[in-house]
Amino acid sequence: MKSLQVELGERSYPIHIGADLLGQADWLTPYIRGRQVAVVTNETVAPLYLQPLLNSLKDFKTTPIILPDGEAHKNWQTLQLIFDALLEQRHDRRTTLIALGGGVIGDMTGFAAACYQRGVDFIQIPTTLLSQVDSSVGGKTGINHPLGKNMIGAFYQPQAVLIDTKTLNTLPPRELSAGLAEVIKYGLICDAPFLDWLERNMSALLSLDNQALTEAIYRSCAAKARIVGADEKESGVRATLNLGHTFGHAIETHMGYGQWLHGEAVAAGTVMALDLSQRLGWISAADQQRAIHLLQAAQLPVVPPVQMTAADFMQHMALDKKVLDGQLRLVLLQALGEAIVTADYAPAALNDTLNAPYTQG
Amino acid sequence: MKSLQVELGERSYPIHIGADLLGQADWLTPYIRGRQVAVVTNETVAPLYLQPLLNSLKDFKTTPIILPDGEAHKNWQTLQLIFDALLEQRHDRRTTLIALGGGVIGDMTGFAAACYQRGVDFIQIPTTLLSQVDSSVGGKTGINHPLGKNMIGAFYQPQAVLIDTKTLNTLPPRELSAGLAEVIKYGLICDAPFLDWLERNMSALLSLDNQALTEAIYRSCAAKARIVGADEKESGVRATLNLGHTFGHAIETHMGYGQWLHGEAVAAGTVMALDLSQRLGWISAADQQRAIHLLQAAQLPVVPPVQMTAADFMQHMALDKKVLDGQLRLVLLQALGEAIVTADYAPAALNDTLNAPYTQG
């Protein structure tokens, strides 16, 4: 059991991490202001964890809201189901929304909380490794638009985040690996010693050792909290968290939401960012190989989809939120553990990366 | 020409008020950060004021977005038209949205700016008296939900507000009066001397005297800016701005959006709040009559719709955002110029007010 505080002035909040936190009312009720609570979850998570959570909320008027599962449903139509339920059950502006599920549930519930009556409280209980180490920290909420991922949303902070490592017992192995892509990312962008730790502990993580998971999640959240605390609205260093994401979003959009898991797309995108960084002479071929091996140890894809051309990538990347006044900025590595955001690279090098003959391993 | 500053720390912004401001680039361009601008307006306003505005934006890449007119379109479907246009024209997160129109355009454009790529800049150019004195100040943005008005939204501040009193020349007289309902409200809740001024200047305002309009708008915005500055998120005194609005929203919802203008519903709702305040012994019958006469001088309705029953009002008001944990709080007057928000009133008195035999004049 470990805790940390995300420091954001009056919007600061705690993250509690450990085995069997879910369903312990004492970890939850101090963060609920009113008497109304809506628990937003999905059809996959509800049968597993909704009832234990509702049991710990016996003193409140609770409204369970069960959404369809998957990134394909991260849109306005699904968001509207949350608003419909809140209004039908007459939730007022002192209500608290609890997100019980993965990143999609967290992003949508957070955005619903940001917008419902112009802002109500919410609490995150992320149940996937990806959401535990990524979307539960930093206040990014939102939905997809047919023309782009996460294009509609808000920066909105929760009252608290509860992470129960036991919820990973029911997570499909492919999704566990997808979460590890983001864990590895923290090592690559800002914590080189963490890469050593990951190389030593990857098998413990894959076998769901609670102590190893708690440590990896804690260290990931702490890295993200440091970065977000320094740059809440993503005007500078926060953008380094998007290592691999510009390429990765292009893969997700091109293949259709839900075909590649987010973390899988980020893993392949990270390899592309490493490739470009190496072509620019910023990291060595050995660094590049070491990172690729770590991603492979986590059972992640390390090559982009074979059918995607350089032109496909360029078309999707032109809509990326990191485009400023027409210039495509990318997150690249100057060394393992040291990322920068820059538009100052040779276009020819990017072109070479997009056309590189990627091969597995 | 008068200016004031809305003081909200790092979210502070100026309001410039005067005749012929529209189309003078110098009032606009200092508040635009990037090279992209989207002007959001509607089918009624576009033929009148869009071209002069675009002429003053020649140095920018501009995207005009023309929406259908009216409160009935203040919904997600219309909001989506803004996002579609922004994404199709590849607006990035340094774009600026300009709201050119009344309150509906301002509320939707502000909410679109709050949500697009999790927040971009916006500027308000309100063209109705109501939006000039009310929705352009304070950062309330949002859309309606089938189950309630303004239920989905955000608190989001503009970079600047430009108010051109000449735009009122094309405003239908009924809408001018609706705006005056909010002007009178400021006198009633926090500025008794302004009531004297309004009694003396009502005919100048109705005949669109630019100097009188500038003064009335300035004084209204200053009152609202004082209140919002003290309570940005509406946890306390800001709720007094809703004098007449709880009853008024019930009228708008019951009659169907767009049948009664917002200001008309607020005027009748204000009379109901005055009636309840007088029944509680807080204001005199003479105070009540004086306020009613001022609303009548502004050519506003002073009785609720004859077909609405007490039960109709109670049903709609139960969903009001000022309901906290089941208690209906109302804005009432303790004296002319002195409003409070309270749930501490005899339910029987509210019942009497809802059943009162209102008669015109």
XYZ file of C-alpha atoms in Angstrom:
722
model
C 0.000 0.000 0.000
C 1.455 3.315 -1.141
C 0.013 6.830 -1.519
C 1.097 9.957 -3.316
C -0.291 13.442 -3.710
C -0.675 15.111 -7.117
C 0.234 18.726 -6.337
C -1.945 21.163 -8.287
C -2.715 23.907 -5.772
C -6.399 23.916 -4.876
C -6.963 21.071 -7.341
C -4.472 18.717 -5.600
C -5.636 15.166 -4.963
C -4.312 11.866 -3.544
C -3.695 8.542 -5.290
C -3.914 5.422 -3.121
C -2.419 2.189 -4.526
C -2.564 -1.326 -3.114
C -4.190 -4.745 -3.114
C -7.861 -5.018 -2.032
C -8.621 -1.277 -1.730
C -11.869 -1.661 -3.664
C -14.890 -1.948 -1.453
C -13.186 -0.499 1.632
C -15.470 2.449 2.345
C -12.822 4.252 4.387
C -10.756 4.898 1.288
C -13.713 6.387 -0.548
C -16.194 8.242 1.631
C -13.840 11.021 2.799
C -13.863 12.289 -0.804
C -17.665 12.435 -1.249
C -19.262 15.797 -0.359
C -23.009 15.242 -0.863
C -25.466 12.385 -0.494
C -25.733 11.449 -4.180
C -23.269 9.227 -6.039
C -23.385 7.938 -9.612
C -21.121 4.994 -10.425
C -20.239 4.922 -14.118
C -18.904 1.600 -15.383
C -19.280 -0.738 -18.357
C -20.804 -4.103 -19.179
C -17.500 -5.923 -18.712
C -16.471 -4.399 -15.385
C -19.922 -4.221 -13.764
C -20.340 -7.978 -13.111
C -16.871 -8.076 -11.515
C -16.606 -4.991 -9.335
C -19.831 -2.954 -9.235
C -21.488 -4.757 -6.332
C -18.501 -4.628 -3.947
C -18.283 -0.890 -4.659
C -22.007 -0.288 -4.130
C -21.791 -2.233 -0.837
C -19.298 0.314 0.440
C -21.663 3.173 -0.583
C -24.681 2.014 1.419
C -25.018 5.401 3.125
C -25.518 7.230 -0.201
C -28.193 7.460 -2.852
C -26.425 5.597 -5.657
C -27.172 5.508 -9.382
C -25.261 2.823 -11.313
C -24.744 3.745 -14.969
C -23.575 0.820 -17.105
C -22.206 1.754 -20.529
C -21.243 -0.430 -23.482
C -17.559 -1.427 -23.376
C -14.828 -0.161 -25.685
C -13.104 2.799 -27.332
C -15.687 2.670 -30.154
C -18.238 3.953 -27.626
C -16.115 6.878 -26.398
C -18.371 9.376 -28.109
C -21.121 11.875 -27.491
C -23.922 9.318 -27.803
C -22.530 7.299 -24.897
C -21.728 10.415 -22.872
C -25.357 11.407 -23.296
C -26.400 8.205 -21.471
C -24.586 9.534 -18.400
C -26.329 12.917 -18.584
C -29.703 11.238 -19.170
C -29.311 9.065 -16.069
C -28.089 11.948 -13.893
C -31.015 14.150 -14.896
C -33.602 11.386 -14.691
C -32.381 10.552 -11.174
C -32.235 14.284 -10.356
C -28.590 14.482 -9.387
C -27.773 18.014 -8.295
C -24.502 19.917 -8.445
C -23.231 18.383 -5.182
C -23.336 14.890 -6.661
C -20.163 12.804 -7.095
C -19.451 10.660 -10.159
C -17.257 7.595 -9.653
C -15.481 6.151 -12.696
C -15.113 2.376 -12.287
C -13.289 0.939 -15.284
C -10.514 1.603 -17.755
C -9.384 4.708 -19.577
C -12.499 5.055 -21.682
C -14.735 5.030 -18.602
C -12.370 7.410 -16.807
C -12.152 9.865 -19.703
C -15.889 9.905 -20.297
C -16.857 10.075 -16.632
C -14.347 12.856 -16.023
C -15.677 14.811 -19.000
C -19.264 14.215 -17.867
C -18.291 15.510 -14.403
C -16.600 18.545 -15.984
C -19.758 19.412 -17.963
C -22.680 18.280 -15.803
C -24.215 21.448 -14.387
C -20.874 23.078 -15.327
C -18.845 20.841 -13.047
C -19.385 18.288 -10.268
C -16.972 16.127 -8.237
C -15.582 12.842 -9.459
C -13.435 9.986 -8.187
C -11.457 7.555 -10.330
C -11.219 3.833 -9.630
C -9.207 2.669 -12.659
C -9.319 -1.088 -13.230
C -6.799 -1.483 -16.088
C -3.050 -1.018 -15.844
C -3.157 1.570 -18.635
C -5.694 3.773 -16.875
C -3.978 3.263 -13.517
C -0.660 4.633 -14.766
C -1.882 7.061 -17.408
C -5.401 8.405 -17.669
C -6.071 8.415 -13.933
C -3.342 11.025 -13.432
C -3.391 14.516 -14.889
C -6.991 15.483 -15.441
C -7.268 14.880 -19.166
C -10.844 13.949 -19.936
C -12.789 13.748 -23.170
C -14.371 11.876 -26.019
C -13.466 11.104 -29.610
C -14.812 12.863 -32.705
C -15.226 11.043 -36.030
C -12.379 13.240 -37.324
C -9.993 12.747 -34.399
C -9.268 11.080 -31.106
C -9.789 13.010 -27.851
C -10.644 16.151 -29.794
C -13.477 17.150 -27.428
C -12.719 17.316 -23.735
C -11.586 19.241 -20.682
C -8.784 19.432 -18.169
C -10.592 18.398 -14.988
C -9.113 16.926 -11.807
C -10.679 14.191 -9.646
C -11.110 14.422 -5.871
C -9.116 11.206 -5.466
C -7.871 8.133 -7.340
C -8.091 4.632 -5.837
C -6.029 1.903 -7.504
C -6.666 -1.703 -6.460
C -3.973 -3.933 -7.988
C -6.244 -6.970 -7.505
C -8.484 -5.687 -10.308
C -5.673 -6.604 -12.696
C -6.339 -10.304 -11.989
C -9.286 -10.169 -14.395
C -7.514 -8.087 -17.046
C -6.807 -9.848 -20.374
C -3.014 -10.369 -20.803
C -3.049 -8.266 -23.969
C -4.358 -5.292 -21.975
C -1.818 -5.837 -19.224
C 0.912 -5.546 -21.836
C -0.725 -2.439 -23.280
C -0.479 -0.847 -19.844
C 3.172 -1.809 -19.571
C 3.843 0.252 -22.732
C 3.029 3.383 -20.725
C 4.993 2.157 -17.706
C 8.074 1.699 -19.906
C 7.419 5.134 -21.400
C 7.999 6.807 -18.022
C 11.430 5.210 -17.853
C 12.230 6.336 -21.386
C 11.181 9.966 -20.991
C 12.341 10.847 -17.487
C 13.552 7.976 -15.273
C 16.442 5.915 -16.690
C 17.010 3.958 -13.421
C 13.382 2.785 -13.673
C 14.352 1.054 -16.946
C 16.858 -1.063 -14.972
C 14.142 -1.898 -12.414
C 11.724 -2.865 -15.196
C 14.283 -5.134 -16.852
C 14.707 -6.961 -13.521
C 10.997 -7.096 -12.625
C 9.194 -7.637 -15.920
C 8.363 -11.274 -15.177
C 6.999 -10.399 -11.707
C 4.777 -7.779 -13.324
C 3.532 -10.191 -15.979
C 2.676 -12.726 -13.260
C 0.692 -10.041 -11.365
C 2.849 -9.876 -8.246
C 1.002 -7.277 -6.126
C 4.129 -5.772 -4.640
C 5.811 -5.318 -8.013
C 2.615 -3.898 -9.491
C 2.211 -1.437 -6.616
C 5.804 -0.270 -7.080
C 5.533 0.082 -10.876
C 2.214 1.931 -10.648
C 3.502 4.175 -7.853
C 6.649 5.056 -9.781
C 4.678 5.697 -12.987
C 2.105 7.875 -11.242
C 4.854 9.749 -9.397
C 6.632 10.463 -12.701
C 3.440 11.661 -14.316
C 2.445 13.684 -11.239
C 5.824 15.452 -11.283
C 5.410 16.363 -14.942
C 1.729 17.358 -14.708
C 2.412 19.368 -11.550
C 4.960 21.382 -13.492
C 2.702 21.900 -16.509
C -1.011 21.235 -15.892
C -2.292 22.625 -19.204
C 0.345 21.048 -21.448
C 2.106 24.179 -22.616
C 5.558 22.615 -22.278
C 7.139 19.584 -20.598
C 3.818 17.755 -20.236
C 3.827 17.045 -23.947
C 6.785 14.663 -23.402
C 4.232 12.253 -21.917
C 3.078 11.771 -25.494
C 6.200 9.841 -26.514
C 5.050 7.480 -29.252
C 1.518 8.924 -29.174
C 1.585 11.010 -32.353
C 2.589 7.947 -34.384
C 0.383 5.782 -32.157
C -2.745 7.906 -32.657
C -2.192 7.716 -36.402
C -2.123 3.909 -36.117
C -5.276 3.811 -33.974
C -7.173 6.173 -36.286
C -6.051 4.433 -39.453
C -6.795 0.916 -38.212
C -10.115 1.974 -36.657
C -10.602 2.556 -32.956
C -10.410 -0.672 -31.001
C -8.416 -2.742 -33.499
C -5.058 -1.910 -31.932
C -5.141 -1.290 -28.206
C -3.940 2.194 -27.293
C -0.857 0.825 -25.523
C -0.021 -1.408 -28.467
C -0.177 1.546 -30.836
C 1.949 3.576 -28.415
C 4.531 0.757 -28.278
C 4.913 0.689 -32.059
C 4.815 4.510 -32.108
C 7.541 4.619 -29.464
C 9.740 2.436 -31.632
C 9.221 4.933 -34.466
C 10.158 7.852 -32.178
C 13.257 5.903 -31.099
C 14.106 5.269 -34.741
C 13.880 8.968 -35.578
C 15.866 9.908 -32.463
C 18.587 7.474 -33.509
C 18.616 8.758 -37.126
C 19.112 12.269 -35.726
C 22.122 10.942 -33.806
C 20.572 11.674 -30.398
C 20.477 8.093 -29.078
C 22.683 5.140 -29.977
C 21.617 2.022 -31.851
C 22.295 0.124 -28.591
C 19.892 2.391 -26.659
C 17.311 1.837 -29.345
C 17.705 -1.946 -29.171
C 17.557 -1.956 -25.387
C 14.211 -0.111 -25.420
C 12.855 -2.383 -28.140
C 13.840 -5.459 -26.123
C 12.066 -4.114 -23.043
C 8.879 -3.519 -25.060
C 9.193 -7.040 -26.465
C 9.672 -8.476 -22.975
C 6.345 -6.872 -22.126
C 4.869 -8.769 -25.081
C 4.155 -5.637 -27.104
C 4.241 -5.054 -30.877
C 7.354 -3.155 -31.980
C 6.519 -2.565 -35.650
C 3.728 -0.455 -37.170
C 0.944 -2.142 -39.189
C 2.428 -3.415 -42.435
C -0.327 -1.862 -44.522
C 0.290 1.714 -43.326
C 2.238 3.929 -45.738
C 4.238 7.065 -44.967
C 1.422 9.061 -46.591
C -1.125 7.448 -44.244
C 0.916 8.552 -41.247
C 1.390 12.101 -42.542
C -2.315 12.533 -43.228
C -3.359 11.480 -39.720
C -0.537 13.329 -37.961
C -1.488 16.658 -39.584
C -4.550 16.720 -37.269
C -2.544 16.013 -34.108
C -3.059 18.426 -31.216
C 0.692 19.030 -31.167
C 0.482 20.765 -34.547
C 0.912 24.483 -33.839
C 0.353 26.903 -36.717
C 1.045 24.133 -39.224
C 4.268 22.738 -37.681
C 4.319 19.088 -36.525
C 6.057 18.838 -33.170
C 7.223 15.399 -32.038
C 8.370 13.910 -28.760
C 11.869 12.531 -29.278
C 14.633 11.223 -27.002
C 17.961 12.968 -26.500
C 19.004 10.041 -24.314
C 17.253 7.202 -22.491
C 15.369 8.995 -19.708
C 15.468 12.393 -21.443
C 12.669 13.430 -23.796
C 12.081 16.715 -25.612
C 9.250 18.135 -27.716
C 10.538 19.632 -30.919
C 9.713 20.642 -34.470
C 13.446 21.096 -35.079
C 14.279 17.911 -36.993
C 15.134 17.236 -40.629
C 11.930 16.422 -42.552
C 13.993 13.890 -44.520
C 14.762 11.994 -41.308
C 11.066 11.800 -40.453
C 10.421 10.582 -43.971
C 13.084 7.881 -43.547
C 11.472 6.780 -40.264
C 8.040 6.546 -41.887
C 9.514 4.442 -44.705
C 11.829 2.296 -42.591
C 11.628 -1.480 -43.141
C 10.459 -2.342 -39.613
C 10.934 -5.992 -38.695
C 9.938 -7.882 -35.587
C 12.934 -8.234 -33.247
C -16.804 54.521 -25.123
C -16.159 52.896 -21.748
C -14.026 49.932 -20.651
C -13.884 47.776 -17.567
C -11.797 44.832 -16.421
C -13.335 41.640 -15.074
C -10.896 40.683 -12.303
C -10.395 36.908 -12.135
C -6.669 36.536 -11.527
C -4.972 34.925 -14.511
C -8.363 34.641 -16.206
C -9.062 38.408 -16.082
C -10.314 40.067 -19.259
C -11.496 43.474 -20.519
C -14.932 44.564 -21.736
C -15.015 47.449 -24.216
C -18.368 49.189 -24.767
C -19.284 51.882 -27.304
C -20.816 52.780 -30.656
C -19.159 51.462 -33.836
C -16.554 49.173 -32.203
C -17.396 46.321 -34.556
C -15.035 46.072 -37.473
C -12.275 48.165 -35.881
C -9.406 45.677 -35.965
C -7.501 47.507 -33.225
C -10.084 46.453 -30.648
C -9.824 42.824 -31.674
C -6.407 41.712 -32.853
C -4.525 42.286 -29.563
C -6.553 39.387 -28.123
C -5.781 36.849 -30.886
C -2.723 34.641 -30.231
C -2.407 32.472 -33.357
C -3.138 32.817 -37.075
C -6.431 30.912 -37.148
C -9.823 32.385 -36.242
C -13.280 30.826 -36.433
C -16.225 33.235 -36.331
C -19.351 31.526 -35.002
C -22.613 33.323 -35.766
C -26.155 32.561 -36.909
C -28.327 32.983 -39.987
C -29.919 36.171 -38.651
C -26.755 37.970 -37.558
C -24.468 36.866 -40.400
C -26.032 39.065 -43.137
C -25.793 42.104 -40.842
C -22.392 41.911 -39.171
C -20.284 39.009 -40.416
C -18.638 40.793 -43.353
C -17.534 43.899 -41.415
C -15.972 41.592 -38.840
C -14.220 39.431 -41.442
C -12.867 42.612 -43.084
C -11.070 43.457 -39.870
C -9.576 39.913 -39.743
C -7.879 40.022 -43.164
C -4.526 39.053 -41.647
C -5.870 35.748 -40.305
C -7.052 32.446 -41.717
C -10.776 32.754 -40.954
C -13.485 30.098 -40.873
C -17.045 31.474 -40.696
C -19.469 29.044 -39.019
C -23.122 29.998 -39.509
C -25.580 28.184 -37.240
C -29.376 28.106 -37.273
C -30.875 30.850 -35.076
C -32.655 30.329 -31.764
C -32.667 28.736 -28.328
C -34.208 25.575 -29.841
C -30.830 24.967 -31.515
C -28.779 25.363 -28.326
C -28.045 21.656 -28.206
C -25.373 19.090 -28.921
C -26.330 18.656 -32.568
C -25.629 22.333 -33.283
C -22.491 22.338 -31.145
C -21.262 19.451 -33.246
C -21.439 21.690 -36.354
C -18.794 23.908 -34.728
C -16.491 20.959 -33.972
C -17.009 19.550 -37.476
C -15.993 22.849 -39.096
C -12.981 23.326 -36.800
C -11.676 19.826 -37.530
C -12.429 19.960 -41.250
C -10.534 23.271 -41.475
C -7.784 21.840 -39.250
C -7.914 24.432 -36.507
C -5.236 23.660 -33.927
C -5.141 24.439 -30.217
C -3.857 27.988 -30.784
C -7.002 28.931 -32.723
C -9.402 31.618 -31.466
C -13.186 31.317 -31.636
C -15.173 34.542 -31.929
C -18.825 34.495 -30.869
C -20.797 36.998 -32.962
C -24.426 37.001 -31.861
C -26.704 36.743 -28.858
C -26.609 34.606 -25.756
C -27.185 31.319 -27.539
C -24.219 31.920 -29.849
C -22.100 33.110 -26.922
C -22.976 30.141 -24.713
C -22.390 27.578 -27.465
C -19.215 29.179 -28.783
C -17.809 29.496 -25.284
C -18.595 25.847 -24.538
C -17.109 24.793 -27.882
C -13.959 26.773 -26.996
C -13.866 25.144 -23.549
C -14.038 21.646 -25.071
C -12.232 21.871 -28.421
C -8.885 20.152 -27.933
C -9.600 20.629 -24.194
C -9.707 24.410 -24.435
C -8.870 27.174 -26.917
C -9.210 30.978 -26.756
C -12.423 32.799 -27.472
C -13.691 36.355 -27.803
C -17.269 37.509 -27.367
C -18.962 40.082 -29.580
C -22.500 40.028 -28.178
C -25.103 41.642 -30.433
C -28.192 41.577 -28.208
C -28.733 43.648 -25.092
C -29.373 40.486 -23.070
C -26.068 38.907 -24.015
C -24.227 42.228 -23.621
C -25.299 42.648 -19.999
C -25.594 39.015 -18.965
C -24.076 36.086 -20.799
C -20.993 37.971 -22.006
C -19.834 38.425 -18.402
C -18.963 35.617 -16.047
C -17.843 32.690 -18.112
C -20.980 30.589 -17.998
C -21.138 28.543 -21.178
C -23.202 25.545 -22.172
C -26.047 23.898 -23.999
C -29.508 22.640 -23.103
C -30.500 19.028 -22.475
C -33.996 17.734 -23.281
C -34.492 17.410 -19.512
C -33.209 20.852 -18.534
C -31.814 24.186 -19.617
C -28.042 24.836 -19.450
C -27.499 21.439 -17.829
C -24.327 20.707 -19.830
C -21.572 23.318 -19.836
C -18.433 24.800 -18.370
C -17.156 27.861 -16.579
C -14.813 29.323 -19.187
C -13.614 32.908 -19.554
C -13.116 34.801 -22.837
C -9.972 36.736 -23.745
C -12.061 39.881 -24.252
C -15.614 41.099 -24.813
C -16.434 43.792 -27.406
C -19.858 45.436 -27.164
C -20.967 47.654 -30.057
C -24.153 49.505 -29.054
C -24.932 50.097 -32.738
C -25.727 46.406 -33.161
C -28.859 47.082 -31.089
C -30.277 49.120 -33.997
C -31.256 45.877 -35.727
C -32.565 44.158 -32.598
C -36.335 43.491 -32.501
C -37.981 45.706 -29.822
C -39.196 42.612 -27.964
C -35.583 41.461 -27.542
C -34.461 44.913 -26.428
C -37.056 44.746 -23.660
C -35.930 41.234 -22.747
C -32.416 42.623 -22.248
C -33.758 45.410 -20.079
C -35.183 42.764 -17.719
C -31.605 41.815 -16.816
C -30.515 45.467 -16.623
C -33.314 46.160 -14.120
C -32.308 43.009 -12.238
C -28.886 44.503 -11.402
C -30.598 47.460 -9.788
C -32.885 45.170 -7.818
C -30.206 42.834 -6.477
C -27.297 45.181 -5.700
C -27.597 48.791 -6.950
C -30.667 50.699 -5.734
C -29.428 54.076 -7.110
C -29.325 52.456 -10.567
C -33.109 51.960 -10.239
C -33.492 55.757 -9.995
C -31.278 56.202 -13.061
C -33.327 53.620 -14.991
C -36.602 55.325 -14.089
C -35.223 58.582 -15.510
C -33.596 57.042 -18.615
C -35.952 54.261 -19.690
C -37.272 56.210 -22.691
C -33.731 57.083 -23.875
C -32.838 53.374 -23.688
C -35.952 52.331 -25.599
C -35.113 54.880 -28.314
C -31.552 53.448 -28.558
C -29.632 56.505 -27.383
C -25.999 55.326 -27.620
C -24.826 57.214 -24.570
C -27.630 55.904 -22.377
C -27.065 52.369 -23.688
C -23.314 52.573 -23.036
C -23.962 53.730 -19.465
C -26.619 51.070 -18.753
C -24.475 48.284 -20.217
C -21.377 49.519 -18.387
C -23.189 49.688 -15.064
C -24.755 46.246 -15.587
C -21.450 44.642 -16.569
C -19.696 46.351 -13.657
C -22.298 44.982 -11.233
C -21.994 41.506 -12.643
C -18.184 41.712 -12.752
C -18.103 42.679 -9.064
C -20.280 39.724 -8.145
C -18.523 37.198 -10.402
C -15.119 38.431 -9.250
C -16.126 37.627 -5.681
C -17.531 34.176 -6.549
C -16.472 32.774 -9.905
C -17.864 29.267 -9.425
C -21.216 30.273 -7.953
C -20.763 28.884 -4.474
C -22.334 31.942 -2.837
C -23.229 35.525 -3.770
C -23.129 34.820 -7.518
C -26.398 32.943 -7.226
C -28.154 36.280 -6.514
C -27.714 37.005 -10.236
C -30.442 34.422 -10.739
C -33.178 36.650 -9.319
C -36.340 35.571 -11.137
C -34.487 32.802 -12.983
C -35.736 29.778 -11.056
C -39.333 30.774 -11.767
C -38.277 32.024 -15.215
C -36.576 28.764 -16.235
C -39.720 26.890 -15.204
C -41.726 29.167 -17.532
C -39.285 28.702 -20.422
C -39.177 24.914 -19.996
C -42.923 24.553 -19.591
C -43.803 26.768 -22.538
C -41.104 25.226 -24.742
C -37.776 26.904 -25.454
C -38.207 29.957 -27.658
C -41.861 30.707 -26.920
C -41.091 33.141 -24.128
C -37.822 35.040 -24.508
C -35.422 34.422 -21.621
C -35.723 38.035 -20.449
C -39.496 37.924 -20.613
C -39.575 34.789 -18.482
C -37.100 36.406 -16.073
C -39.312 39.505 -15.835
C -42.374 37.468 -14.875
C -40.176 35.319 -12.610
C -38.820 38.446 -10.937
C -42.349 39.584 -10.170
C -42.938 36.195 -8.508
C -39.743 36.566 -6.447
C -40.877 40.072 -5.447
C -44.281 38.684 -4.505
C -42.725 36.050 -2.255
C -40.327 38.592 -0.727
C -43.293 40.845 0.078
C -45.319 37.964 1.561
C -42.357 37.208 3.837
C -42.466 40.840 4.972
C -38.994 41.645 3.576
C -40.021 44.318 1.066
C -43.026 46.625 1.110
C -45.986 46.543 -1.261
C -44.755 49.939 -2.521
C -41.293 48.516 -3.338
C -42.994 45.666 -5.154
C -45.152 48.053 -7.187
C -42.191 50.289 -8.026
C -40.260 47.329 -9.469
C -43.289 46.105 -11.379
C -43.796 49.580 -12.890
C -40.165 49.707 -14.011
C -40.511 46.304 -15.714
C -43.716 47.520 -17.358
C -42.009 50.718 -18.532
C -39.508 48.438 -20.260
C -42.479 46.786 -22.003
C -42.020 43.449 -20.237
C -44.613 40.891 -19.112
C -45.189 40.994 -15.358
C -47.448 37.968 -14.933
C -46.631 34.280 -15.504
C -48.417 32.337 -18.271
C -52.062 31.930 -17.295
C -52.040 28.198 -18.063
C -49.188 27.360 -15.644
C -50.312 25.823 -12.347
C -48.435 25.767 -9.043
C -47.784 22.064 -9.672
C -46.217 22.886 -13.056
C -43.818 25.308 -11.378
C -42.877 22.878 -8.612
C -42.171 20.075 -11.060
C -39.792 22.177 -13.161
C -38.111 23.878 -10.214
C -37.190 20.542 -8.596
C -34.547 20.157 -11.347
C -33.072 23.626 -10.842
C -29.292 23.806 -10.310
C -29.920 25.674 -7.053
C -31.463 22.546 -5.533
C -28.862 21.219 -3.081
C -29.519 17.848 -1.485
C -33.235 18.209 -2.127
C -33.742 21.780 -0.807
C -34.998 24.459 -3.215
C -33.036 27.661 -2.674
C -34.485 30.875 -4.095
C -33.135 34.356 -4.741
C -35.284 36.808 -2.794
C -35.028 40.500 -1.898
C -34.545 41.795 1.623
C -34.825 45.317 0.217
C -34.592 46.935 -3.211
C -30.906 46.580 -4.091
C -30.306 43.752 -1.605
C -30.756 40.118 -2.676
C -30.093 36.897 -0.773
C -30.135 33.214 -1.684
C -32.077 31.205 0.826
C -34.006 28.022 1.483
C -35.228 29.563 4.751
C -38.767 30.598 3.799
C -42.199 29.249 4.740
C -43.269 26.648 2.143
C -46.802 28.014 2.537
C -45.640 31.452 1.357
C -44.081 29.919 -1.779
C -47.326 28.054 -2.327
C -49.271 31.323 -2.028
C -46.952 32.985 -4.548
C -47.395 30.123 -7.022
C -51.182 30.384 -6.645
C -51.406 34.207 -6.584
C -53.981 35.783 -8.940
C -51.437 37.728 -11.023
C -52.977 40.509 -13.091
C -51.373 42.846 -15.601
C -50.624 46.208 -13.951
